[in-house]
Short mmCIF file of C-alpha atoms and ligand atoms in Angstrom, two decimals:
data_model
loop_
_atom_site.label_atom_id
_atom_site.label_comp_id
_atom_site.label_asym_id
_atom_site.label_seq_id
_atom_site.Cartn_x
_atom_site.Cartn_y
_atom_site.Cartn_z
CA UNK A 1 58.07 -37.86 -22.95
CA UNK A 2 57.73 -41.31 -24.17
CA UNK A 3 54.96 -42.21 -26.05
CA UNK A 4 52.62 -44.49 -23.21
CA UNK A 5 52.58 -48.44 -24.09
CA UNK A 6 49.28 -49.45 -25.99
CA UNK A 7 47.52 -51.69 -22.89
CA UNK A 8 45.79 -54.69 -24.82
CA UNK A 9 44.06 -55.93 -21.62
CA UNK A 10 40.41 -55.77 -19.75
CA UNK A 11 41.53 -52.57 -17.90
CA UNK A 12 42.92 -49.68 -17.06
CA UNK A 13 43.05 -49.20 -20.59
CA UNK A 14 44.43 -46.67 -23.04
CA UNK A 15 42.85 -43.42 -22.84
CA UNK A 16 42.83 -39.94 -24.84
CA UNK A 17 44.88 -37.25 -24.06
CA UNK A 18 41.58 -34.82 -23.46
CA UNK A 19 40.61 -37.44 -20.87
CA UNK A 20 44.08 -37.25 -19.45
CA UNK A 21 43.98 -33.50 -19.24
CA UNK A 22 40.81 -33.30 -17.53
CA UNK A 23 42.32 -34.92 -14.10
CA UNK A 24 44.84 -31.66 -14.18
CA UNK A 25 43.07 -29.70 -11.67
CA UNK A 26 41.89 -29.49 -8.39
CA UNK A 27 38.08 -30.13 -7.08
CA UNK A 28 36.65 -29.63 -3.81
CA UNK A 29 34.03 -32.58 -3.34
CA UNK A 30 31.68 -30.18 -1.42
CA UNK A 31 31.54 -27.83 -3.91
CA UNK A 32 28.32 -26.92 -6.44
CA UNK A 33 30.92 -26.90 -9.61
CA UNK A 34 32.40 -30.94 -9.02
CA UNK A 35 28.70 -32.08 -7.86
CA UNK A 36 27.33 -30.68 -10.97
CA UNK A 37 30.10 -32.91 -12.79
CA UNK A 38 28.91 -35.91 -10.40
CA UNK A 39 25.27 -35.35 -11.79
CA UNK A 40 26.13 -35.11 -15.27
CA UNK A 41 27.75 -38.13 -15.20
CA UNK A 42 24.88 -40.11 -13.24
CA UNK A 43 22.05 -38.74 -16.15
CA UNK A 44 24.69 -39.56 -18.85
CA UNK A 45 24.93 -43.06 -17.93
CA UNK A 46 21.07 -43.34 -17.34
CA UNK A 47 20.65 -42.58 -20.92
CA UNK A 48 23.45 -45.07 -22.55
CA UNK A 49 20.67 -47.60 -20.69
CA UNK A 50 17.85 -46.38 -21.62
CA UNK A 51 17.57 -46.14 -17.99
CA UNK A 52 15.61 -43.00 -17.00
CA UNK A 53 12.35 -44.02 -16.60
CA UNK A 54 13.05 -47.66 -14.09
CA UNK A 55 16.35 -47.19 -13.10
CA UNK A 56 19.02 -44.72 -10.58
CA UNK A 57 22.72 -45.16 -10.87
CA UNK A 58 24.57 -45.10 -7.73
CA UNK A 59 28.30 -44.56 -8.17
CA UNK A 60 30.93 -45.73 -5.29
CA UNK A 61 34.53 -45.14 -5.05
CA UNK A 62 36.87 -48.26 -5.98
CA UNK A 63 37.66 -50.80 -8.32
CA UNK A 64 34.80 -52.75 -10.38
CA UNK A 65 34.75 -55.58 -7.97
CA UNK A 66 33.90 -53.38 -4.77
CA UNK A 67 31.28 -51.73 -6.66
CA UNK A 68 29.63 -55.74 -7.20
CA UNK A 69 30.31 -56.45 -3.59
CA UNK A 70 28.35 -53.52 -2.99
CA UNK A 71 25.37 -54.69 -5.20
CA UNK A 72 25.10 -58.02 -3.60
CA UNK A 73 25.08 -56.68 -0.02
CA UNK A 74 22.83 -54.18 -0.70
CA UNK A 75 20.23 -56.32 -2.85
CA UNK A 76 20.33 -59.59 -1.56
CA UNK A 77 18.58 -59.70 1.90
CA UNK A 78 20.91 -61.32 4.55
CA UNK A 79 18.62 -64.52 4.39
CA UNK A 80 18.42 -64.28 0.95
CA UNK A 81 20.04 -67.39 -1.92
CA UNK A 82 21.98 -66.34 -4.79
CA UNK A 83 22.16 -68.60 -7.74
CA UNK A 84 25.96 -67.48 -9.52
CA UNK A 85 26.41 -68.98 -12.88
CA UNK A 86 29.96 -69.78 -13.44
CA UNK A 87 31.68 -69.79 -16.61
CA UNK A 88 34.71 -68.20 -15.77
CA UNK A 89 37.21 -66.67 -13.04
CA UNK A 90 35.30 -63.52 -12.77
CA UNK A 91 31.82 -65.46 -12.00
CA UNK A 92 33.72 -67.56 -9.48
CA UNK A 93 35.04 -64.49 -7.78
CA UNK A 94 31.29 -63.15 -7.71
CA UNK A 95 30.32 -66.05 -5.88
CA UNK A 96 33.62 -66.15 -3.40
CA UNK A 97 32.03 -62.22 -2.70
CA UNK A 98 28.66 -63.60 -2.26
CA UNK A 99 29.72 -66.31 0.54
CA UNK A 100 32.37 -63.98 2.10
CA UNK A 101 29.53 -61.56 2.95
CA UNK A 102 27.54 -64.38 4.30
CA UNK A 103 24.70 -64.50 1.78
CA UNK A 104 23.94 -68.68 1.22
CA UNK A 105 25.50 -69.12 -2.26
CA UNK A 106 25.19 -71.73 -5.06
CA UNK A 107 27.17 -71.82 -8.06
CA UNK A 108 25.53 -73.26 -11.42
CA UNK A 109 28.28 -74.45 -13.28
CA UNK A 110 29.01 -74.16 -17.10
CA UNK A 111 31.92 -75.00 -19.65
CA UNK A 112 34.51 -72.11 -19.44
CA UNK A 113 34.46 -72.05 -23.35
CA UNK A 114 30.99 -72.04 -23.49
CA UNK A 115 27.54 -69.43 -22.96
CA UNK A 116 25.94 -69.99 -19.90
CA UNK A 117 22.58 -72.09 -20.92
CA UNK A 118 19.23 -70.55 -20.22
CA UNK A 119 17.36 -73.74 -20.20
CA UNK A 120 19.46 -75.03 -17.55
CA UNK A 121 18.76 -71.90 -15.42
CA UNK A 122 15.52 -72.35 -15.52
CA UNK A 123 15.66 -76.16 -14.95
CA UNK A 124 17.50 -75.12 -11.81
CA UNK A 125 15.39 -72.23 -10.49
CA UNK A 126 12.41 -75.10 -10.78
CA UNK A 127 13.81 -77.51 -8.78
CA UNK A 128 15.14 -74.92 -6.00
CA UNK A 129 12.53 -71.94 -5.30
CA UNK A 130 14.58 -71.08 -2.44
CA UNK A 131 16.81 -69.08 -4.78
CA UNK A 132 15.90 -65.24 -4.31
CA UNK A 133 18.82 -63.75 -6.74
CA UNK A 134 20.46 -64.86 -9.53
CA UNK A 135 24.21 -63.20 -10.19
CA UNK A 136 25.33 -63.22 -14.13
CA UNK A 137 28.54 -61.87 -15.71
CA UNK A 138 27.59 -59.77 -18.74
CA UNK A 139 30.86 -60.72 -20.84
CA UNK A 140 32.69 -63.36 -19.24
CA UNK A 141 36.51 -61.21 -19.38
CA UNK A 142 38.03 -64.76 -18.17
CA UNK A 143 37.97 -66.28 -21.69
CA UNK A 144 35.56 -63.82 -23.23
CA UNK A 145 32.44 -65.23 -23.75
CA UNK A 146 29.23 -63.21 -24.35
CA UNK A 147 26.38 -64.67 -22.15
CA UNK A 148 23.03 -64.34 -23.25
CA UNK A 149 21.63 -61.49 -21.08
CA UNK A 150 18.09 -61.18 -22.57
CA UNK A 151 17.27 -64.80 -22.74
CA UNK A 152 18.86 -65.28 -18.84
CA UNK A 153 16.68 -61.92 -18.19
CA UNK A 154 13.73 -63.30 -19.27
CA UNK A 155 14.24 -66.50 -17.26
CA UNK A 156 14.66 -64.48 -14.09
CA UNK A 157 11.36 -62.33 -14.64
CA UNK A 158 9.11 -65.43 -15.50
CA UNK A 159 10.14 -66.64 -12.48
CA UNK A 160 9.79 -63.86 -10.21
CA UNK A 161 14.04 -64.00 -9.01
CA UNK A 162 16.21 -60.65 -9.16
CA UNK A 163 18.52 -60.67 -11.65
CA UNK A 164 22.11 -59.24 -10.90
CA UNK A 165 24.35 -58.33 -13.95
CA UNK A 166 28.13 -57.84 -14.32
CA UNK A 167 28.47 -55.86 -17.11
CA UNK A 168 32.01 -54.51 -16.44
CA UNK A 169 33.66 -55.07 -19.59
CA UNK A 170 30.49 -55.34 -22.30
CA UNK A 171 28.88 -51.55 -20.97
CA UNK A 172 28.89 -48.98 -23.12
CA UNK A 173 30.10 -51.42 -26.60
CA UNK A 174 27.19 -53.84 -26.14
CA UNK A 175 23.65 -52.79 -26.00
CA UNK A 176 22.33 -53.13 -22.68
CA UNK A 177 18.91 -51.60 -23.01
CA UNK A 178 16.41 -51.14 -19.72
CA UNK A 179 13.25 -50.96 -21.17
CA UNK A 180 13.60 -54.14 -22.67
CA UNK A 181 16.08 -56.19 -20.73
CA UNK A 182 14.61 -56.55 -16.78
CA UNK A 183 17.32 -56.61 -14.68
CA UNK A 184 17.10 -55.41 -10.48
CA UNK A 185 21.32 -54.05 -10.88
CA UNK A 186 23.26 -53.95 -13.39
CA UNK A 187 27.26 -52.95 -12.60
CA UNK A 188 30.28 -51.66 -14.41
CA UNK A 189 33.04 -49.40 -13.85
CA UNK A 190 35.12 -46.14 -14.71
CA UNK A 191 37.92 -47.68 -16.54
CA UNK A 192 36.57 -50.18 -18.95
CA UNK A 193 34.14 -49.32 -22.04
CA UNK A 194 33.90 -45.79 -21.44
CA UNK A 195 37.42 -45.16 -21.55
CA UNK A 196 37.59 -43.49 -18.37
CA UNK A 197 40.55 -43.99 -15.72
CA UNK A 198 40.17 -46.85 -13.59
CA UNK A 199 39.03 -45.82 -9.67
CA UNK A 200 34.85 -45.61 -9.45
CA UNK A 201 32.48 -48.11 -10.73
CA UNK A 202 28.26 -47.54 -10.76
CA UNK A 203 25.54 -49.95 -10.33
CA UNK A 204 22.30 -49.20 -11.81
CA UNK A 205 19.33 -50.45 -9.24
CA UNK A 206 16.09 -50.86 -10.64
CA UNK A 207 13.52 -48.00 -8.94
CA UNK A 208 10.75 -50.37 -8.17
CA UNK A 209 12.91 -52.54 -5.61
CA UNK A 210 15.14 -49.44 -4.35
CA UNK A 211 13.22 -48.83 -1.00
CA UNK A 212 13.33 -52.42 -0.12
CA UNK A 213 17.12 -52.41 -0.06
CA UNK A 214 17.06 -50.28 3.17
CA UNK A 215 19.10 -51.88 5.60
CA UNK A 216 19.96 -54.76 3.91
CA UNK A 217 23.72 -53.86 3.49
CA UNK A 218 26.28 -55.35 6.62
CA UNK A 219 28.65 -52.54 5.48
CA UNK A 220 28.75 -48.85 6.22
CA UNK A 221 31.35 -47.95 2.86
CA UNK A 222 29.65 -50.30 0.63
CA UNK A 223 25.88 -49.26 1.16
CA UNK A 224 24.37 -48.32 -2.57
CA UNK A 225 21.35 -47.37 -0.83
CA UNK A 226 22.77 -45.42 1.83
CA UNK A 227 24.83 -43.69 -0.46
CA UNK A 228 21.95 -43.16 -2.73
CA UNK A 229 19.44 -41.30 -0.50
CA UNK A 230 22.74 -39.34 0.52
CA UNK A 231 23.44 -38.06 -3.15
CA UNK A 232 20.19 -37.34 -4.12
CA UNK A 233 19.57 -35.38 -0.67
CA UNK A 234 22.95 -33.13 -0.75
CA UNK A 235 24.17 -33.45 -4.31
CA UNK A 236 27.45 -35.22 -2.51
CA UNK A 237 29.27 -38.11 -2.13
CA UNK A 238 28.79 -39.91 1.09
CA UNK A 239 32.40 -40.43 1.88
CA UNK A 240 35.95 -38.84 -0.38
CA UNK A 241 34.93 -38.61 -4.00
CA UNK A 242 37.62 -39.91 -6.48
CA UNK A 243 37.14 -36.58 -7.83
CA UNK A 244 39.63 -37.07 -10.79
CA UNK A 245 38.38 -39.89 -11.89
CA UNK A 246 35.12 -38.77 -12.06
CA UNK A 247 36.25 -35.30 -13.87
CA UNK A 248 37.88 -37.67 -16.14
CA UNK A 249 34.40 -40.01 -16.73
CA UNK A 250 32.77 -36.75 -17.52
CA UNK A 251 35.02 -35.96 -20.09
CA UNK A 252 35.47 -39.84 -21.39
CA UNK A 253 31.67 -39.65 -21.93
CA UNK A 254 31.41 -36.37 -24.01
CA UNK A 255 34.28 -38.35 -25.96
CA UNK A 256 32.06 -41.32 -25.77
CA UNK A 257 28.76 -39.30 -27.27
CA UNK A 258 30.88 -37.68 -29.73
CA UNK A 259 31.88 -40.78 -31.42
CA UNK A 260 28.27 -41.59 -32.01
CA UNK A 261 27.85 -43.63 -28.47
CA UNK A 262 27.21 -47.13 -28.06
CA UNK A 263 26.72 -48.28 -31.61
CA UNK A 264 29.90 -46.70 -32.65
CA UNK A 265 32.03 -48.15 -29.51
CA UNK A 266 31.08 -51.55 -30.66
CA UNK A 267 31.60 -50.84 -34.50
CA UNK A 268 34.90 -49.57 -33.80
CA UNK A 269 35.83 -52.33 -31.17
CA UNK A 270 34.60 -54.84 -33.91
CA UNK A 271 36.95 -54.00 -36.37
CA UNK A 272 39.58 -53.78 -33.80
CA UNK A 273 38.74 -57.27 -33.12
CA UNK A 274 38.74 -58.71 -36.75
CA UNK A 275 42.26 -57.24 -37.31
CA UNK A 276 43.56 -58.93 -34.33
CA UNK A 277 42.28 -62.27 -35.23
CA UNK A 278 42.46 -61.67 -39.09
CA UNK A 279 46.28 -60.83 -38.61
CA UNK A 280 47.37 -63.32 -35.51
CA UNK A 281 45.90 -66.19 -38.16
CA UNK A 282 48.57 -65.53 -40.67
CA UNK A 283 50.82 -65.97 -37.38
CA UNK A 284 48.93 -69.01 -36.88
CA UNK A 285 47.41 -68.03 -33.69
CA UNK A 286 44.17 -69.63 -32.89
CA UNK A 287 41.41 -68.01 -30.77
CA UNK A 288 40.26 -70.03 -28.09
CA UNK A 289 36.32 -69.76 -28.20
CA UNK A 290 34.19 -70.50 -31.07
CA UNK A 291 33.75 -66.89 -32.98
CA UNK A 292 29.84 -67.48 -32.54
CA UNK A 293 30.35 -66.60 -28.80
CA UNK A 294 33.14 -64.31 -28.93
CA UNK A 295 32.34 -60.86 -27.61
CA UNK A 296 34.56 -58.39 -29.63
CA UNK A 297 35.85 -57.31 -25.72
CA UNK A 298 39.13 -59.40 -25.36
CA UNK A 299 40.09 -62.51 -27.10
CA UNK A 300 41.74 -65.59 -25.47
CA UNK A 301 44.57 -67.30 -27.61
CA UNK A 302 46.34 -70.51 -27.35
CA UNK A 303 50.10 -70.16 -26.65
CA UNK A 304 52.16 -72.01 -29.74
CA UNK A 305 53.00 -75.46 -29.48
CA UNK A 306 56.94 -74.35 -30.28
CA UNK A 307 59.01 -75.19 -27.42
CA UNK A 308 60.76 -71.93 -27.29
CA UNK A 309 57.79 -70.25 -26.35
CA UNK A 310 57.27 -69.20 -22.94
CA UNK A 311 54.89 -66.09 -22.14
CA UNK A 312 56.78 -64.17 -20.06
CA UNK A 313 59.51 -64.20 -22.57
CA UNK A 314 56.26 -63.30 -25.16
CA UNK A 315 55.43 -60.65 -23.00
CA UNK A 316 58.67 -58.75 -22.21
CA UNK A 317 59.24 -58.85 -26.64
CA UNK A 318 56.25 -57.24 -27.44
CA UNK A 319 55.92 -54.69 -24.40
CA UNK A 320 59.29 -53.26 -25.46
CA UNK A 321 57.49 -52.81 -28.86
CA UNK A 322 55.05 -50.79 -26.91
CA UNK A 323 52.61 -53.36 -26.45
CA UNK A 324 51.01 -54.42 -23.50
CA UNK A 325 49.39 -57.86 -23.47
CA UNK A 326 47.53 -59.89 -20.86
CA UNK A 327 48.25 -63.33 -19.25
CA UNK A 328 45.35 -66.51 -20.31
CA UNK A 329 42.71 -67.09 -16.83
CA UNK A 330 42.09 -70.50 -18.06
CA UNK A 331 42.17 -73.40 -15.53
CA UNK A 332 43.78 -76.30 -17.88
CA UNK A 333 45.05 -74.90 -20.96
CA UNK A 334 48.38 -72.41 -21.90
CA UNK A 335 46.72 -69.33 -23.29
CA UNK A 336 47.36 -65.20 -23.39
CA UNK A 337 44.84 -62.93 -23.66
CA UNK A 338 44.84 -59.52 -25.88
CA UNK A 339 41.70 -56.69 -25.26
CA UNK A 340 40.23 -55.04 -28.01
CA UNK A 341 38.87 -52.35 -25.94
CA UNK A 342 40.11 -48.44 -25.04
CA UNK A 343 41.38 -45.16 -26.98
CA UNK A 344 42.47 -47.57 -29.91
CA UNK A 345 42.14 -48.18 -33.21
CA UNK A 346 42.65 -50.65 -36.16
CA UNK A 347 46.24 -48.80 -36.98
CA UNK A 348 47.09 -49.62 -33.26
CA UNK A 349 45.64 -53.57 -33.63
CA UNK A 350 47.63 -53.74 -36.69
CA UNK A 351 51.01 -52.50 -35.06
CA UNK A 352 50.21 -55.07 -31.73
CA UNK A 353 50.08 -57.71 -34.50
CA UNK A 354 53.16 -56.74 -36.38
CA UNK A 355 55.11 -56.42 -32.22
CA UNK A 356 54.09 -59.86 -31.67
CA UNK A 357 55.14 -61.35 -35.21
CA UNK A 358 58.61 -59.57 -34.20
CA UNK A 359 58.54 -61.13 -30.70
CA UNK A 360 57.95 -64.70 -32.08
CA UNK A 361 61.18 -64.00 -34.94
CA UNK A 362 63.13 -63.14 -31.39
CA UNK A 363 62.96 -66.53 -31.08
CA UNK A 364 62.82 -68.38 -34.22
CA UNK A 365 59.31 -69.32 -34.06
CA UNK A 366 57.92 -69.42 -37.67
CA UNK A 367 54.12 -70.95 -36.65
CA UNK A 368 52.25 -69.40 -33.42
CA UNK A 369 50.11 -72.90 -34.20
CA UNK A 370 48.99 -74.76 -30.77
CA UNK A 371 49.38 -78.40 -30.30
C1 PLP B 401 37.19 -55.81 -14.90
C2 PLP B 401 36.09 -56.67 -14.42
C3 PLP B 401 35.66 -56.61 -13.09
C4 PLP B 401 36.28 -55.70 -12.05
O1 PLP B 401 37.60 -55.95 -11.82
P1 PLP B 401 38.42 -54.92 -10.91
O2 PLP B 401 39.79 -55.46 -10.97
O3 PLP B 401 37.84 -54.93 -9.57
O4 PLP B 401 38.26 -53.57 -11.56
C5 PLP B 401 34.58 -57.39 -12.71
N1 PLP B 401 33.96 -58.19 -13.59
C6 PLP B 401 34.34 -58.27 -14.87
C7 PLP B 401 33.60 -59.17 -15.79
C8 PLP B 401 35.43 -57.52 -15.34
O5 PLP B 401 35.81 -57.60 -16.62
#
C-alpha cells in the first residue's frame, strides 16, 4: 500500500496507525463493552479541562460545526441575543448558525489579521445589555489567530453574559483550563487536536446552567441536553453512535496521555510550527499574521508575487510529493494555508518544506517573496 499523503490542513488530519487499527472491528451501540468506551472517553476529556468538578461533556454525532449548532440552540434561549465576534470565516459562519436557527444575532467586528479586543467587548456589552450570550472562536482556523480566551472570559463573567467558546482547532494543544477560565460551553471535535478521525465533536456545558437548558433546543437531533439526561440515564447514545470514531477517540486519547498530554501536544506542535516558518523563510515565504498572535495551529502564507505562480498548480506539485496543503480563507488577499497539527512531526515539517521548494523549481520560481 502506498504510504497515505501527510494532510497539512485544520482537519481530518494525519493519524497513527494504532488509531487506525482501532476502527477494525465491529461494536454494537447498545452494548455494556462500546458504552464503557463512550464513558471513558467523556471522563478523559473532563480531565484535559480540568473539567470534573463544573463541567459535563456531551458528545453528538457529526462534524465540528453541528456539534456548535447544537450548543447555540441548546444554550441560548429562543428570545435570547448573541453577541459573535468576528475575526474570521469560521466566526462568521457561527453567526450565519446563530440567525439560521432564529436566535437575534449581532456580529462585533474585528480585523481578520488581528485578536479580537477585550476592551471593545466590554464597551459593547455596556452599551447593549440586551445581549444574553456572547459566541468566541478559540483559535481563529481562518487566518490563525489566537484570541484571548481568559481576558474575553473574564469580560463575560463581570458582566453576568454566557460565554460560548469554539475551541475546535486550539483543544487539547492549548491550555483551556475550567477552574480558571469561566466559560457556560466550550466545543471541539473528534478529528482535530486529539488526533482522532473526523465524525463526533463534544461540547462541554457548564453544570450550574445545565437544567436551565431544558427545552430550549428547536431541534430533536441536535438537543445537548436531551441527549445528556439520555446518556447519563442508559449509558447510550440517543440516536446511531459513530461507533468507530469514537473507538478510535478512545484510542487517540491513550496516544494523547502517553505523549505527556496537553503540554506535550503544544511543545511538539510548536516546533512543528518553527520549522515550517523557519524553513518557508529561506523560500521567502512570509506568514501572514504578526508571530505575536500566531497560534502554532495552522499558519496563513502569502502566495509569491512571481507570475507563474498559481495555487492550484502549487497544490497539485507538492501533493504528488505527498503533501497535502490547504487553500488561504482570506477575503482580499492571495494566500495558502499549511496546519501544523496531527500524527506529525518536525522530520515530516521538514520534508513539506523541502516538497514545496521542489514545487516552486517546477516552475522556475527562485523567491516565494509576496508583492
Ligand atoms: C474545524 C473547525 C470547525 C468545524 O468544522 P467542520 O468542518 O464542521 O468540522 C469549527 N470551528 C473551527 C474554529 C474549526 O477550526
Amino acid at each position: 500500500m502506498d504510504r497515505d499523503k501527510i494532510l497539512l490542513t485544520p482537519g481530518p488530519l494525519t493519524t497513527t496507525l494504532r488509531t487506525k487499527l482501532a476502527m477494525l472491528r465491529d461494536w454494537g451501540s447498545w452494548d455494556s463493552d462500546f458504552n464503557a468506551v463512550t464513558a471513558s472517553v467523556r471522563a478523559s476529556l473532563l480531565r484535559i479541562i480540568h473539567g470534573q468538578d463544573s463541567h459535563v461533556v456531551v458528545p453528538l454525532q457529526g462534524s465540528g460545526t453541528f456539534s456548535v449548532e447544537a450548543a447555540v440552540a441548546t444554550l441560548v434561549p429562543r428570545d435570547g441575543h448573541v453577541l459573535v465576534l468576528d475575526n474570521g470565516a469560521y466566526c462568521k459562519r457561527a453567526a450565519r448558525l446563530t440567525t439560521l436557527m432564529g436566535r437575534r444575532c449581532t456580529v462585533l467586528g474585528f480585523d481578520e489579521a488581528a485578536q479580537v479586543d477585550p476592551a471593545v467587548v466590554e464597551q459593547h456589552l455596556k452599551s447593549d445589555p440586551s445581549v444574553t450570550h456572547v459566541v468566541m472562536i478559540h483559535c481563529e482556523t481562518g487566518a490563525g489567530v489566537l484570541n484571548p480566551l481568559q481576558a474575553v472570559s473574564d469580560v463575560c463573567a463581570a458582566h453576568g453574559k454566557g460565554l460560548i467558546v469554539d475551541a475546535m482547532s486550539s483543544f487539547g494543544a492549548l491550555e483551556i483550563d475550567a477552574r480558571t477560565t469561566r466559560f457556560d460551553a466550550l466545543i471541539a471535535a473528534s478529528g482535530k487536536c486529539l488526533e482522532g478521525v473526523p465524525g463526533m465533536g463534544f461540547v462541554f456545558i457548564r453544570k450550574a446552567i445545565l437544567d436551565g437548558c431544558a427545552g430550549n433546543s428547536q431541534s430533536l437531533a441536535m438537543d445537548l441536553h436531551d441527549q445528556y439526561v439520555y446518556m447519563e440515564k442508559t449509558t447510550q447514545w440517543r440516536f446511531t453512535p459513530p461507533t468507530h470514531v469514537v473507538v478510535a477517540l478512545h484510542e487517540a486519547i491513550a496516544q494523547f496521555e502517553a505523549e505527556g498530554g496537553q503540554s506535550a501536544r503544544l511543545a511538539r506542535y510548536t516546533s512543528n510550527y518553527q520549522t515550517l516558518v523557519g524553513g518557508m523563510a529561506k523560500l521567502g515565504f512570509k506568514p501572514f499574521l504578526d508571530p505575536a498572535i500566531q497560534a502554532p495551529i495552522i499558519v496563513t502564507f502569502h502566495a509569491p508575487a512571481d507570475a507563474r505562480y498559481s495555487f492550484k498548480t502549487f497544490y497539485n506539485a507538492a501533493r504528488s510529493r505527498g503533501f497535502i496543503l490547504y487553500p488561504g480563507k482570506l477575503t482580499q488577499i492571495e494566500t495558502f494555508r499549511v496546519g501544523c497539527i496531527g500524527a506529525i512531526g518536525p522530520d515530516e515539517m521538514e520534508q513539506a518544506v523541502h516538497a514545496m521548494a521542489l514545487a516552486l523549481q517546477d516552475v522556475g520560481i527562485t523567491s516565494a517573496a509576496p508583492a
